């Protein structure tokens, strides 16, 4: 467990980065971290996250009662408290309004397509929690549906929320979401978004295990394998949109047939022809 003074310094630094990168404007956003078993260290309300000092932070208990600090805790404290209640292993929570990801949240478009291997292995999918009035009890209620199965989500017409096993882990997921949103937007503007197949998504899920990446729930890329909602109607897997592949790999199949002596199976393609063939196959799967 890091010392309180280093956690205060980390919150100041993450606030500075969020503001510098344009993830927050004015006094938006908030950051919190567990301080031992029953206390939280949290950004105060009504301060710009780009210009905080370590002494500004508040300490609260897990019910949000202020224990220490000259300022009042964040206006979005209820959302943070709900995350810590639902996810005992989570140590830190970050909330911001990164413009591209928030654009998707405003448009009602979740970031749940199988596009980038890196995002699939870390966050899986990024759903949208239903719209709720900020700082009211509605917001934790909306977040509750997805938080058990996801480390990051969009908040409809509002922003994004990420969690982690430490402050930087939670913050980097916010960076990943905004980066992914930018790439998705560019691909859609270019008019084509080639998705990874379900089979490839499942391979990436296996990689999670071999790289020791902790995920709160498995990825569901195949609707027929989708795990139903939990008892309270909450998500139990990370639903990802991915087309069904044919289960085999084009090149491996050709090589196998050639090795088996099927001369009719032999085809000769230039690299360019092969790329075009693969592109065609992917397009036909969409
Ligand atoms: Zn907000």
PDB file of C-alpha atoms and ligand atoms in Angstrom:
ATOM      1  CA  UNK A   1       0.000   0.000   0.000  1.00  0.00           C
ATOM      2  CA  UNK A   2       1.436   3.355  -1.035  1.00  0.00           C
ATOM      3  CA  UNK A   3       1.812   6.070   1.576  1.00  0.00           C
ATOM      4  CA  UNK A   4      -0.862   8.732   1.853  1.00  0.00           C
ATOM      5  CA  UNK A   5       1.554  11.444   0.730  1.00  0.00           C
ATOM      6  CA  UNK A   6       2.495   9.567  -2.462  1.00  0.00           C
ATOM      7  CA  UNK A   7      -1.203   8.924  -3.241  1.00  0.00           C
ATOM      8  CA  UNK A   8      -1.930  12.646  -2.818  1.00  0.00           C
ATOM      9  CA  UNK A   9       0.933  13.418  -5.194  1.00  0.00           C
ATOM     10  CA  UNK A  10      -0.323  10.819  -7.711  1.00  0.00           C
ATOM     11  CA  UNK A  11      -3.835  12.351  -7.711  1.00  0.00           C
ATOM     12  CA  UNK A  12      -2.330  15.808  -8.344  1.00  0.00           C
ATOM     13  CA  UNK A  13      -0.244  14.447 -11.248  1.00  0.00           C
ATOM     14  CA  UNK A  14      -3.157  12.535 -12.827  1.00  0.00           C
ATOM     15  CA  UNK A  15      -5.389  15.609 -12.518  1.00  0.00           C
ATOM     16  CA  UNK A  16      -2.707  17.654 -14.246  1.00  0.00           C
ATOM     17  CA  UNK A  17      -2.453  15.126 -17.105  1.00  0.00           C
ATOM     18  CA  UNK A  18      -6.242  14.914 -17.531  1.00  0.00           C
ATOM     19  CA  UNK A  19      -6.516  18.688 -17.794  1.00  0.00           C
ATOM     20  CA  UNK A  20      -3.459  18.970 -20.081  1.00  0.00           C
ATOM     21  CA  UNK A  21      -4.885  16.357 -22.435  1.00  0.00           C
ATOM     22  CA  UNK A  22      -8.273  18.075 -22.530  1.00  0.00           C
ATOM     23  CA  UNK A  23     -10.107  15.248 -20.759  1.00  0.00           C
ATOM     24  CA  UNK A  24     -11.644  17.831 -18.429  1.00  0.00           C
ATOM     25  CA  UNK A  25     -12.543  21.489 -18.734  1.00  0.00           C
ATOM     26  CA  UNK A  26     -12.997  23.934 -15.887  1.00  0.00           C
ATOM     27  CA  UNK A  27     -13.751  21.964 -12.686  1.00  0.00           C
ATOM     28  CA  UNK A  28     -14.897  18.732 -14.380  1.00  0.00           C
ATOM     29  CA  UNK A  29     -13.793  15.240 -13.428  1.00  0.00           C
ATOM     30  CA  UNK A  30     -12.838  13.519 -10.206  1.00  0.00           C
ATOM     31  CA  UNK A  31     -10.326  10.986  -8.885  1.00  0.00           C
ATOM     32  CA  UNK A  32     -10.333   8.757  -5.804  1.00  0.00           C
ATOM     33  CA  UNK A  33      -8.247   5.983  -4.245  1.00  0.00           C
ATOM     34  CA  UNK A  34      -8.639   3.630  -1.280  1.00  0.00           C
ATOM     35  CA  UNK A  35      -6.698   4.667   1.778  1.00  0.00           C
ATOM     36  CA  UNK A  36      -6.505   1.458   3.797  1.00  0.00           C
ATOM     37  CA  UNK A  37      -9.556  -0.746   4.362  1.00  0.00           C
ATOM     38  CA  UNK A  38     -12.193   1.817   5.289  1.00  0.00           C
ATOM     39  CA  UNK A  39     -11.225   5.243   3.997  1.00  0.00           C
ATOM     40  CA  UNK A  40     -10.988   7.014   0.622  1.00  0.00           C
ATOM     41  CA  UNK A  41      -8.785   9.856  -0.555  1.00  0.00           C
ATOM     42  CA  UNK A  42     -10.658  11.985  -3.074  1.00  0.00           C
ATOM     43  CA  UNK A  43     -10.492  15.169  -5.134  1.00  0.00           C
ATOM     44  CA  UNK A  44     -12.560  18.034  -3.678  1.00  0.00           C
ATOM     45  CA  UNK A  45     -15.534  19.609  -5.432  1.00  0.00           C
ATOM     46  CA  UNK A  46     -15.208  22.813  -7.460  1.00  0.00           C
ATOM     47  CA  UNK A  47     -11.492  22.804  -8.255  1.00  0.00           C
ATOM     48  CA  UNK A  48      -9.780  22.605 -11.647  1.00  0.00           C
ATOM     49  CA  UNK A  49      -8.017  19.236 -11.845  1.00  0.00           C
ATOM     50  CA  UNK A  50      -5.093  20.834 -13.641  1.00  0.00           C
ATOM     51  CA  UNK A  51      -4.058  23.020 -10.704  1.00  0.00           C
ATOM     52  CA  UNK A  52      -4.565  20.947  -7.555  1.00  0.00           C
ATOM     53  CA  UNK A  53      -2.153  20.700  -4.630  1.00  0.00           C
ATOM     54  CA  UNK A  54      -1.774  17.631  -2.367  1.00  0.00           C
ATOM     55  CA  UNK A  55      -3.325  19.382   0.668  1.00  0.00           C
ATOM     56  CA  UNK A  56      -6.632  19.976  -1.189  1.00  0.00           C
ATOM     57  CA  UNK A  57      -7.756  16.321  -1.031  1.00  0.00           C
ATOM     58  CA  UNK A  58     -10.571  15.053   1.215  1.00  0.00           C
ATOM     59  CA  UNK A  59     -10.618  11.870   3.236  1.00  0.00           C
ATOM     60  CA  UNK A  60     -14.012  10.173   3.623  1.00  0.00           C
ATOM     61  CA  UNK A  61     -15.266   6.868   4.965  1.00  0.00           C
ATOM     62  CA  UNK A  62     -16.856   4.320   2.613  1.00  0.00           C
ATOM     63  CA  UNK A  63     -20.276   5.944   3.173  1.00  0.00           C
ATOM     64  CA  UNK A  64     -18.957   9.309   2.037  1.00  0.00           C
ATOM     65  CA  UNK A  65     -18.767  11.009   5.443  1.00  0.00           C
ATOM     66  CA  UNK A  66     -15.954  13.540   5.454  1.00  0.00           C
ATOM     67  CA  UNK A  67     -13.244  12.663   7.966  1.00  0.00           C
ATOM     68  CA  UNK A  68     -10.576  15.153   7.001  1.00  0.00           C
ATOM     69  CA  UNK A  69      -9.947  18.082   4.646  1.00  0.00           C
ATOM     70  CA  UNK A  70     -10.822  21.763   4.363  1.00  0.00           C
ATOM     71  CA  UNK A  71     -12.949  21.226   1.265  1.00  0.00           C
ATOM     72  CA  UNK A  72     -15.986  19.077   0.538  1.00  0.00           C
ATOM     73  CA  UNK A  73     -15.558  15.873  -1.456  1.00  0.00           C
ATOM     74  CA  UNK A  74     -16.330  15.582  -5.168  1.00  0.00           C
ATOM     75  CA  UNK A  75     -19.926  16.135  -6.290  1.00  0.00           C
ATOM     76  CA  UNK A  76     -19.717  12.729  -8.042  1.00  0.00           C
ATOM     77  CA  UNK A  77     -18.731  10.956  -4.825  1.00  0.00           C
ATOM     78  CA  UNK A  78     -21.824   8.711  -4.881  1.00  0.00           C
ATOM     79  CA  UNK A  79     -20.662   7.126  -8.143  1.00  0.00           C
ATOM     80  CA  UNK A  80     -17.210   6.430  -6.664  1.00  0.00           C
ATOM     81  CA  UNK A  81     -18.717   4.940  -3.479  1.00  0.00           C
ATOM     82  CA  UNK A  82     -20.874   2.606  -5.569  1.00  0.00           C
ATOM     83  CA  UNK A  83     -17.841   1.336  -7.507  1.00  0.00           C
ATOM     84  CA  UNK A  84     -15.944   0.561  -4.281  1.00  0.00           C
ATOM     85  CA  UNK A  85     -19.026  -1.214  -2.881  1.00  0.00           C
ATOM     86  CA  UNK A  86     -19.449  -3.384  -5.986  1.00  0.00           C
ATOM     87  CA  UNK A  87     -15.745  -4.105  -6.652  1.00  0.00           C
ATOM     88  CA  UNK A  88     -13.770  -4.878  -3.466  1.00  0.00           C
ATOM     89  CA  UNK A  89     -10.540  -5.393  -5.468  1.00  0.00           C
ATOM     90  CA  UNK A  90     -10.715  -1.968  -7.148  1.00  0.00           C
ATOM     91  CA  UNK A  91      -8.329   0.531  -5.551  1.00  0.00           C
ATOM     92  CA  UNK A  92      -8.891   3.651  -7.682  1.00  0.00           C
ATOM     93  CA  UNK A  93     -11.601   5.381  -9.735  1.00  0.00           C
ATOM     94  CA  UNK A  94     -11.184   8.074 -12.402  1.00  0.00           C
ATOM     95  CA  UNK A  95     -13.985  10.091 -14.034  1.00  0.00           C
ATOM     96  CA  UNK A  96     -13.518  12.600 -16.874  1.00  0.00           C
ATOM     97  CA  UNK A  97     -15.199  14.009 -19.991  1.00  0.00           C
ATOM     98  CA  UNK A  98     -12.687  13.167 -22.780  1.00  0.00           C
ATOM     99  CA  UNK A  99     -14.236  14.797 -25.868  1.00  0.00           C
ATOM    100  CA  UNK A 100     -14.132  11.994 -28.439  1.00  0.00           C
ATOM    101  CA  UNK A 101     -15.263   9.245 -26.079  1.00  0.00           C
ATOM    102  CA  UNK A 102     -17.907  11.595 -24.683  1.00  0.00           C
ATOM    103  CA  UNK A 103     -19.012  12.244 -28.283  1.00  0.00           C
ATOM    104  CA  UNK A 104     -19.714   8.507 -28.613  1.00  0.00           C
ATOM    105  CA  UNK A 105     -21.557   8.662 -25.260  1.00  0.00           C
ATOM    106  CA  UNK A 106     -23.681  11.559 -26.562  1.00  0.00           C
ATOM    107  CA  UNK A 107     -24.368   9.756 -29.846  1.00  0.00           C
ATOM    108  CA  UNK A 108     -25.377   6.617 -27.925  1.00  0.00           C
ATOM    109  CA  UNK A 109     -22.728   4.516 -29.702  1.00  0.00           C
ATOM    110  CA  UNK A 110     -20.886   2.101 -27.395  1.00  0.00           C
ATOM    111  CA  UNK A 111     -17.228   1.265 -28.093  1.00  0.00           C
ATOM    112  CA  UNK A 112     -17.907  -2.444 -28.346  1.00  0.00           C
ATOM    113  CA  UNK A 113     -16.645  -3.464 -31.794  1.00  0.00           C
ATOM    114  CA  UNK A 114     -13.767  -5.925 -32.141  1.00  0.00           C
ATOM    115  CA  UNK A 115     -11.240  -3.590 -33.719  1.00  0.00           C
ATOM    116  CA  UNK A 116      -8.051  -3.277 -31.656  1.00  0.00           C
ATOM    117  CA  UNK A 117      -6.333  -6.262 -30.033  1.00  0.00           C
ATOM    118  CA  UNK A 118      -4.907  -4.091 -27.266  1.00  0.00           C
ATOM    119  CA  UNK A 119      -8.341  -2.804 -26.227  1.00  0.00           C
ATOM    120  CA  UNK A 120      -9.894  -6.284 -26.352  1.00  0.00           C
ATOM    121  CA  UNK A 121      -7.246  -7.787 -24.080  1.00  0.00           C
ATOM    122  CA  UNK A 122      -7.431  -4.964 -21.546  1.00  0.00           C
ATOM    123  CA  UNK A 123     -10.937  -3.471 -21.427  1.00  0.00           C
ATOM    124  CA  UNK A 124     -12.890  -5.967 -23.549  1.00  0.00           C
ATOM    125  CA  UNK A 125     -15.844  -3.774 -24.450  1.00  0.00           C
ATOM    126  CA  UNK A 126     -16.823  -0.273 -23.339  1.00  0.00           C
ATOM    127  CA  UNK A 127     -20.611  -0.074 -22.845  1.00  0.00           C
ATOM    128  CA  UNK A 128     -22.734   3.008 -22.165  1.00  0.00           C
ATOM    129  CA  UNK A 129     -24.421   3.390 -18.790  1.00  0.00           C
ATOM    130  CA  UNK A 130     -27.885   4.949 -19.201  1.00  0.00           C
ATOM    131  CA  UNK A 131     -28.256   8.681 -18.749  1.00  0.00           C
ATOM    132  CA  UNK A 132     -28.493   9.851 -15.173  1.00  0.00           C
ATOM    133  CA  UNK A 133     -28.497  13.311 -13.629  1.00  0.00           C
ATOM    134  CA  UNK A 134     -24.941  14.026 -12.439  1.00  0.00           C
ATOM    135  CA  UNK A 135     -24.346  14.059  -8.671  1.00  0.00           C
ATOM    136  CA  UNK A 136     -27.699  12.351  -7.922  1.00  0.00           C
ATOM    137  CA  UNK A 137     -28.365   8.773  -6.838  1.00  0.00           C
ATOM    138  CA  UNK A 138     -29.410   8.013 -10.440  1.00  0.00           C
ATOM    139  CA  UNK A 139     -25.780   7.934 -11.537  1.00  0.00           C
ATOM    140  CA  UNK A 140     -24.580   5.134  -9.222  1.00  0.00           C
ATOM    141  CA  UNK A 141     -27.729   3.204 -10.165  1.00  0.00           C
ATOM    142  CA  UNK A 142     -26.814   3.479 -13.876  1.00  0.00           C
ATOM    143  CA  UNK A 143     -23.175   2.517 -13.269  1.00  0.00           C
ATOM    144  CA  UNK A 144     -24.134  -0.513 -11.154  1.00  0.00           C
ATOM    145  CA  UNK A 145     -25.447  -2.417 -14.191  1.00  0.00           C
ATOM    146  CA  UNK A 146     -22.025  -2.569 -15.869  1.00  0.00           C
ATOM    147  CA  UNK A 147     -19.392  -2.107 -13.196  1.00  0.00           C
ATOM    148  CA  UNK A 148     -19.124  -5.736 -12.065  1.00  0.00           C
ATOM    149  CA  UNK A 149     -18.109  -6.850 -15.573  1.00  0.00           C
ATOM    150  CA  UNK A 150     -16.247  -3.794 -16.906  1.00  0.00           C
ATOM    151  CA  UNK A 151     -13.233  -1.684 -15.937  1.00  0.00           C
ATOM    152  CA  UNK A 152     -14.330   1.186 -18.167  1.00  0.00           C
ATOM    153  CA  UNK A 153     -17.613   2.572 -19.452  1.00  0.00           C
ATOM    154  CA  UNK A 154     -19.130   5.601 -21.107  1.00  0.00           C
ATOM    155  CA  UNK A 155     -21.809   7.567 -19.252  1.00  0.00           C
ATOM    156  CA  UNK A 156     -24.598   8.617 -21.627  1.00  0.00           C
ATOM    157  CA  UNK A 157     -24.547  12.366 -22.404  1.00  0.00           C
ATOM    158  CA  UNK A 158     -21.878  12.872 -19.772  1.00  0.00           C
ATOM    159  CA  UNK A 159     -18.389  11.291 -19.949  1.00  0.00           C
ATOM    160  CA  UNK A 160     -16.436   8.182 -19.020  1.00  0.00           C
ATOM    161  CA  UNK A 161     -15.530   6.196 -15.908  1.00  0.00           C
ATOM    162  CA  UNK A 162     -12.564   3.865 -15.360  1.00  0.00           C
ATOM    163  CA  UNK A 163     -11.332   1.780 -12.434  1.00  0.00           C
ATOM    164  CA  UNK A 164      -8.067   0.031 -11.608  1.00  0.00           C
ATOM    165  CA  UNK A 165      -5.971  -1.750  -9.034  1.00  0.00           C
ATOM    166  CA  UNK A 166      -4.052   1.514  -8.583  1.00  0.00           C
ATOM    167  CA  UNK A 167      -4.414   5.173  -9.584  1.00  0.00           C
ATOM    168  CA  UNK A 168      -2.314   4.998 -12.727  1.00  0.00           C
ATOM    169  CA  UNK A 169      -4.021   1.767 -13.806  1.00  0.00           C
ATOM    170  CA  UNK A 170      -7.397   3.530 -13.667  1.00  0.00           C
ATOM    171  CA  UNK A 171      -6.026   6.643 -15.409  1.00  0.00           C
ATOM    172  CA  UNK A 172      -4.363   4.706 -18.248  1.00  0.00           C
ATOM    173  CA  UNK A 173      -7.681   3.020 -18.996  1.00  0.00           C
ATOM    174  CA  UNK A 174      -9.149   6.506 -19.457  1.00  0.00           C
ATOM    175  CA  UNK A 175      -6.338   7.222 -21.950  1.00  0.00           C
ATOM    176  CA  UNK A 176      -7.066   3.923 -23.731  1.00  0.00           C
ATOM    177  CA  UNK A 177     -10.781   4.722 -24.033  1.00  0.00           C
ATOM    178  CA  UNK A 178     -10.149   8.177 -25.516  1.00  0.00           C
ATOM    179  CA  UNK A 179      -7.468   6.831 -27.871  1.00  0.00           C
ATOM    180  CA  UNK A 180      -9.764   4.012 -29.004  1.00  0.00           C
ATOM    181  CA  UNK A 181     -12.612   6.497 -29.531  1.00  0.00           C
ATOM    182  CA  UNK A 182     -10.367   8.664 -31.743  1.00  0.00           C
ATOM    183  CA  UNK A 183      -9.255   5.678 -33.839  1.00  0.00           C
ATOM    184  CA  UNK A 184     -12.836   4.419 -34.162  1.00  0.00           C
ATOM    185  CA  UNK A 185     -13.996   7.859 -35.274  1.00  0.00           C
ATOM    186  CA  UNK A 186     -11.264   8.119 -37.931  1.00  0.00           C
ATOM    187  CA  UNK A 187     -12.015   4.615 -39.262  1.00  0.00           C
ATOM    188  CA  UNK A 188     -15.726   5.440 -39.487  1.00  0.00           C
ATOM    189  CA  UNK A 189     -14.992   8.748 -41.225  1.00  0.00           C
ATOM    190  CA  UNK A 190     -12.845   6.839 -43.718  1.00  0.00           C
ATOM    191  CA  UNK A 191     -15.868   4.659 -44.361  1.00  0.00           C
ATOM    192  CA  UNK A 192     -14.554   1.282 -43.361  1.00  0.00           C
ATOM    193  CA  UNK A 193     -14.050  -0.509 -40.069  1.00  0.00           C
ATOM    194  CA  UNK A 194     -12.730  -4.034 -40.596  1.00  0.00           C
ATOM    195  CA  UNK A 195     -13.651  -6.077 -37.543  1.00  0.00           C
ATOM    196  CA  UNK A 196     -11.691  -8.964 -36.068  1.00  0.00           C
ATOM    197  CA  UNK A 197     -13.471 -12.311 -36.238  1.00  0.00           C
ATOM    198  CA  UNK A 198     -14.996 -14.034 -33.200  1.00  0.00           C
ATOM    199  CA  UNK A 199     -12.287 -16.681 -33.419  1.00  0.00           C
ATOM    200  CA  UNK A 200      -9.585 -14.018 -33.243  1.00  0.00           C
ATOM    201  CA  UNK A 201     -11.347 -12.376 -30.300  1.00  0.00           C
ATOM    202  CA  UNK A 202     -11.327 -15.726 -28.472  1.00  0.00           C
ATOM    203  CA  UNK A 203      -7.586 -16.078 -29.154  1.00  0.00           C
ATOM    204  CA  UNK A 204      -7.078 -12.650 -27.612  1.00  0.00           C
ATOM    205  CA  UNK A 205      -9.114 -13.708 -24.607  1.00  0.00           C
ATOM    206  CA  UNK A 206      -6.729 -16.653 -24.137  1.00  0.00           C
ATOM    207  CA  UNK A 207      -3.820 -14.204 -24.295  1.00  0.00           C
ATOM    208  CA  UNK A 208      -5.299 -12.400 -21.303  1.00  0.00           C
ATOM    209  CA  UNK A 209      -4.684 -15.554 -19.313  1.00  0.00           C
ATOM    210  CA  UNK A 210      -1.121 -16.088 -20.535  1.00  0.00           C
ATOM    211  CA  UNK A 211      -0.175 -12.425 -19.922  1.00  0.00           C
ATOM    212  CA  UNK A 212      -1.833 -12.443 -16.501  1.00  0.00           C
ATOM    213  CA  UNK A 213      -4.210  -9.584 -17.433  1.00  0.00           C
ATOM    214  CA  UNK A 214      -6.900  -9.334 -14.766  1.00  0.00           C
ATOM    215  CA  UNK A 215     -10.384  -8.841 -16.203  1.00  0.00           C
ATOM    216  CA  UNK A 216     -13.585  -8.724 -14.151  1.00  0.00           C
ATOM    217  CA  UNK A 217     -15.545 -10.846 -16.700  1.00  0.00           C
ATOM    218  CA  UNK A 218     -15.016 -12.884 -19.887  1.00  0.00           C
ATOM    219  CA  UNK A 219     -15.543 -11.497 -23.379  1.00  0.00           C
ATOM    220  CA  UNK A 220     -18.710 -12.592 -25.196  1.00  0.00           C
ATOM    221  CA  UNK A 221     -18.092 -12.287 -28.938  1.00  0.00           C
ATOM    222  CA  UNK A 222     -20.645 -14.885 -29.979  1.00  0.00           C
ATOM    223  CA  UNK A 223     -24.266 -13.964 -29.112  1.00  0.00           C
ATOM    224  CA  UNK A 224     -25.168 -17.655 -28.777  1.00  0.00           C
ATOM    225  CA  UNK A 225     -22.618 -17.983 -25.961  1.00  0.00           C
ATOM    226  CA  UNK A 226     -23.677 -14.804 -24.231  1.00  0.00           C
ATOM    227  CA  UNK A 227     -24.138 -15.135 -20.506  1.00  0.00           C
ATOM    228  CA  UNK A 228     -27.511 -13.755 -19.421  1.00  0.00           C
ATOM    229  CA  UNK A 229     -27.849 -10.789 -17.087  1.00  0.00           C
ATOM    230  CA  UNK A 230     -27.125 -11.333 -13.403  1.00  0.00           C
ATOM    231  CA  UNK A 231     -29.766 -11.451 -10.686  1.00  0.00           C
ATOM    232  CA  UNK A 232     -30.090  -7.662 -10.560  1.00  0.00           C
ATOM    233  CA  UNK A 233     -30.103  -7.363 -14.363  1.00  0.00           C
ATOM    234  CA  UNK A 234     -26.431  -6.414 -14.426  1.00  0.00           C
ATOM    235  CA  UNK A 235     -23.982  -7.381 -17.171  1.00  0.00           C
ATOM    236  CA  UNK A 236     -22.044 -10.592 -16.589  1.00  0.00           C
ATOM    237  CA  UNK A 237     -19.740 -10.526 -19.623  1.00  0.00           C
ATOM    238  CA  UNK A 238     -18.039  -8.030 -21.924  1.00  0.00           C
ATOM    239  CA  UNK A 239     -20.158  -8.113 -25.055  1.00  0.00           C
ATOM    240  CA  UNK A 240     -18.153  -7.482 -28.218  1.00  0.00           C
ATOM    241  CA  UNK A 241     -19.397  -7.183 -31.803  1.00  0.00           C
ATOM    242  CA  UNK A 242     -17.347  -9.511 -34.006  1.00  0.00           C
ATOM    243  CA  UNK A 243     -18.301 -11.309 -37.237  1.00  0.00           C
ATOM    244  CA  UNK A 244     -18.239 -15.083 -37.420  1.00  0.00           C
ATOM    245  CA  UNK A 245     -15.180 -16.345 -39.289  1.00  0.00           C
ATOM    246  CA  UNK A 246     -15.062 -19.681 -41.167  1.00  0.00           C
ATOM    247  CA  UNK A 247     -12.918 -21.147 -38.400  1.00  0.00           C
ATOM    248  CA  UNK A 248      -9.929 -21.809 -40.655  1.00  0.00           C
ATOM    249  CA  UNK A 249      -7.078 -19.639 -41.781  1.00  0.00           C
ATOM    250  CA  UNK A 250      -6.758 -19.117 -45.517  1.00  0.00           C
ATOM    251  CA  UNK A 251      -3.014 -19.543 -45.877  1.00  0.00           C
ATOM    252  CA  UNK A 252      -2.737 -22.462 -43.472  1.00  0.00           C
ATOM    253  CA  UNK A 253      -5.509 -24.255 -45.388  1.00  0.00           C
ATOM    254  CA  UNK A 254      -3.832 -23.822 -48.776  1.00  0.00           C
ATOM    255  CA  UNK A 255      -0.496 -24.992 -47.402  1.00  0.00           C
ATOM    256  CA  UNK A 256      -2.085 -28.050 -45.787  1.00  0.00           C
ATOM    257  CA  UNK A 257      -3.778 -29.081 -49.024  1.00  0.00           C
ATOM    258  CA  UNK A 258      -0.516 -28.628 -50.944  1.00  0.00           C
ATOM    259  CA  UNK A 259       1.338 -30.736 -48.353  1.00  0.00           C
ATOM    260  CA  UNK A 260      -1.298 -33.454 -48.753  1.00  0.00           C
ATOM    261  CA  UNK A 261      -0.442 -33.600 -52.456  1.00  0.00           C
ATOM    262  CA  UNK A 262      -3.617 -31.957 -53.784  1.00  0.00           C
ATOM    263  CA  UNK A 263      -2.170 -30.268 -56.814  1.00  0.00           C
ATOM    264  CA  UNK A 264      -5.565 -28.664 -57.540  1.00  0.00           C
ATOM    265  CA  UNK A 265      -5.217 -27.016 -54.134  1.00  0.00           C
ATOM    266  CA  UNK A 266      -2.104 -25.176 -55.187  1.00  0.00           C
ATOM    267  CA  UNK A 267      -2.557 -21.503 -55.890  1.00  0.00           C
ATOM    268  CA  UNK A 268       0.081 -18.891 -56.554  1.00  0.00           C
ATOM    269  CA  UNK A 269      -0.615 -15.360 -55.420  1.00  0.00           C
ATOM    270  CA  UNK A 270       1.469 -12.251 -55.190  1.00  0.00           C
ATOM    271  CA  UNK A 271       1.477 -10.510 -51.839  1.00  0.00           C
ATOM    272  CA  UNK A 272      -0.833  -7.814 -53.257  1.00  0.00           C
ATOM    273  CA  UNK A 273      -3.303 -10.409 -54.571  1.00  0.00           C
ATOM    274  CA  UNK A 274      -3.306 -12.217 -51.246  1.00  0.00           C
ATOM    275  CA  UNK A 275      -3.943  -8.960 -49.346  1.00  0.00           C
ATOM    276  CA  UNK A 276      -6.838  -8.127 -51.685  1.00  0.00           C
ATOM    277  CA  UNK A 277      -8.289 -11.615 -51.178  1.00  0.00           C
ATOM    278  CA  UNK A 278      -8.137 -11.279 -47.392  1.00  0.00           C
ATOM    279  CA  UNK A 279      -9.680  -7.799 -47.531  1.00  0.00           C
ATOM    280  CA  UNK A 280     -12.493  -9.160 -49.687  1.00  0.00           C
ATOM    281  CA  UNK A 281     -13.126 -12.014 -47.271  1.00  0.00           C
ATOM    282  CA  UNK A 282     -13.282  -9.629 -44.313  1.00  0.00           C
ATOM    283  CA  UNK A 283     -15.642  -7.300 -46.167  1.00  0.00           C
ATOM    284  CA  UNK A 284     -17.974 -10.177 -46.974  1.00  0.00           C
ATOM    285  CA  UNK A 285     -18.183 -11.021 -43.254  1.00  0.00           C
ATOM    286  CA  UNK A 286     -19.404  -7.589 -42.209  1.00  0.00           C
TER     287      UNK A 286
HETATM  288 ZN1  LIG B   1     -18.765  14.365 -14.869  1.00  0.00          ZN
END
